[in-house]
Structures are given as C-alpha cells and as structure tokens.
Short mmCIF file of C-alpha atoms in Angstrom, two decimals:
data_model
loop_
_atom_site.label_atom_id
_atom_site.label_comp_id
_atom_site.label_asym_id
_atom_site.label_seq_id
_atom_site.Cartn_x
_atom_site.Cartn_y
_atom_site.Cartn_z
CA PRO A 19 -23.78 -38.06 3.86
CA ALA A 20 -26.40 -40.74 3.40
CA GLY A 21 -28.27 -39.01 0.58
CA TRP A 22 -25.06 -38.40 -1.30
CA LEU A 23 -24.65 -41.98 -2.51
CA PHE A 24 -27.90 -41.69 -4.42
CA LEU A 25 -26.86 -38.41 -6.02
CA LYS A 26 -23.32 -39.36 -6.86
CA GLY A 27 -24.25 -42.20 -9.17
CA GLY A 28 -27.19 -40.75 -11.04
CA PHE A 29 -26.52 -37.09 -11.83
CA PRO A 30 -23.91 -35.11 -13.80
CA ASN A 31 -21.49 -32.88 -11.86
CA PRO A 32 -23.29 -29.53 -12.20
CA LEU A 33 -26.55 -31.08 -11.03
CA ARG A 34 -24.83 -32.91 -8.15
CA ALA A 35 -23.29 -29.64 -7.00
CA ARG A 36 -26.67 -27.91 -6.95
CA ALA A 37 -28.41 -30.84 -5.29
CA SER A 38 -25.78 -31.10 -2.57
CA TYR A 39 -26.08 -27.36 -1.88
CA ILE A 40 -29.87 -27.68 -1.54
CA LEU A 41 -29.46 -30.70 0.75
CA GLY A 42 -27.00 -28.67 2.81
CA LEU A 43 -29.65 -25.98 3.24
CA ARG A 44 -32.20 -28.62 4.23
CA TYR A 45 -29.93 -30.19 6.83
CA THR A 46 -29.18 -26.72 8.22
CA ARG A 47 -32.90 -26.14 8.76
CA LEU A 48 -33.17 -29.54 10.43
CA GLY A 49 -30.44 -28.48 12.87
CA LYS A 50 -27.99 -31.09 11.57
CA ASP A 51 -25.09 -28.72 11.04
CA ALA A 52 -22.33 -31.33 10.74
CA GLN A 53 -24.17 -33.14 7.95
CA ALA A 54 -25.02 -29.83 6.28
CA MET A 55 -21.33 -28.96 6.20
CA GLN A 56 -20.61 -32.26 4.43
CA PHE A 57 -23.13 -31.39 1.73
CA PHE A 58 -21.73 -27.87 1.30
CA ARG A 59 -18.22 -29.31 0.98
CA ALA A 60 -19.51 -31.80 -1.58
CA ALA A 61 -21.00 -28.89 -3.54
CA LEU A 62 -17.55 -27.26 -3.58
CA ASN A 63 -15.90 -30.48 -4.74
CA GLU A 64 -18.41 -31.02 -7.53
CA ASP A 65 -18.23 -27.41 -8.80
CA PRO A 66 -14.57 -26.33 -8.53
CA GLY A 67 -15.05 -23.11 -10.52
CA ASN A 68 -15.62 -19.64 -9.14
CA THR A 69 -19.40 -19.75 -9.52
CA VAL A 70 -22.27 -18.29 -7.56
CA LEU A 71 -22.90 -21.75 -6.11
CA VAL A 72 -19.34 -21.93 -4.79
CA ARG A 73 -19.66 -18.51 -3.19
CA LEU A 74 -23.01 -19.44 -1.60
CA ALA A 75 -21.65 -22.74 -0.27
CA ASN A 76 -18.66 -20.93 1.22
CA VAL A 77 -20.97 -18.43 2.95
CA GLU A 78 -22.98 -21.27 4.47
CA LEU A 79 -19.83 -23.08 5.60
CA LYS A 80 -18.57 -19.93 7.31
CA LYS A 81 -21.90 -19.50 9.10
CA LEU A 82 -21.84 -23.09 10.30
CA ALA A 83 -18.17 -23.13 11.30
CA GLY A 84 -18.96 -21.44 14.60
CA ASN A 85 -21.98 -23.65 15.36
CA VAL A 86 -20.45 -27.12 15.12
CA VAL A 87 -19.08 -28.63 18.32
CA PRO A 88 -15.88 -30.60 17.66
CA LYS A 89 -16.17 -34.36 18.20
CA LYS A 90 -14.50 -35.68 21.31
CA GLN A 91 -11.75 -38.23 20.71
#
C-alpha cells in the first residue's frame, strides 16, 4: 500500500504493526477493501506473535474475505 513505504522506514516493528492495523481500519471505512486487506496482512507480518493485534487483524481479514471481488486476469 502507498502509505506503507512511509511507515516501513521510520518506525520500529511493534509500532508499524499497530499503524498498519489502524490504516487497515481506515481503508475499510473508505470502502477500499483490497487495500485494507494489504494493511491487515502487513500488521500480521510485522507482529508474528500471538497478540491481541494479530487476533484483531485476523478477524478483519475474515470479514473482508467475502467482500473482495477477485481481479480478472
């Protein structure tokens, strides 16, 4: 995602994970589900432990999984 490049270089992992989760929520509210999913996946990659953040990101990904239309090839 576009905003991710800014985050990736300037913040430590735990903060990047939280920021990407918040951006995922924001993109969900904007109706940009595909981009939101990218941020939620980034949150999972940045916080590989079994934390509350990981569980929340997984919940959001499951909600969005049924809403995203696959890209045509």
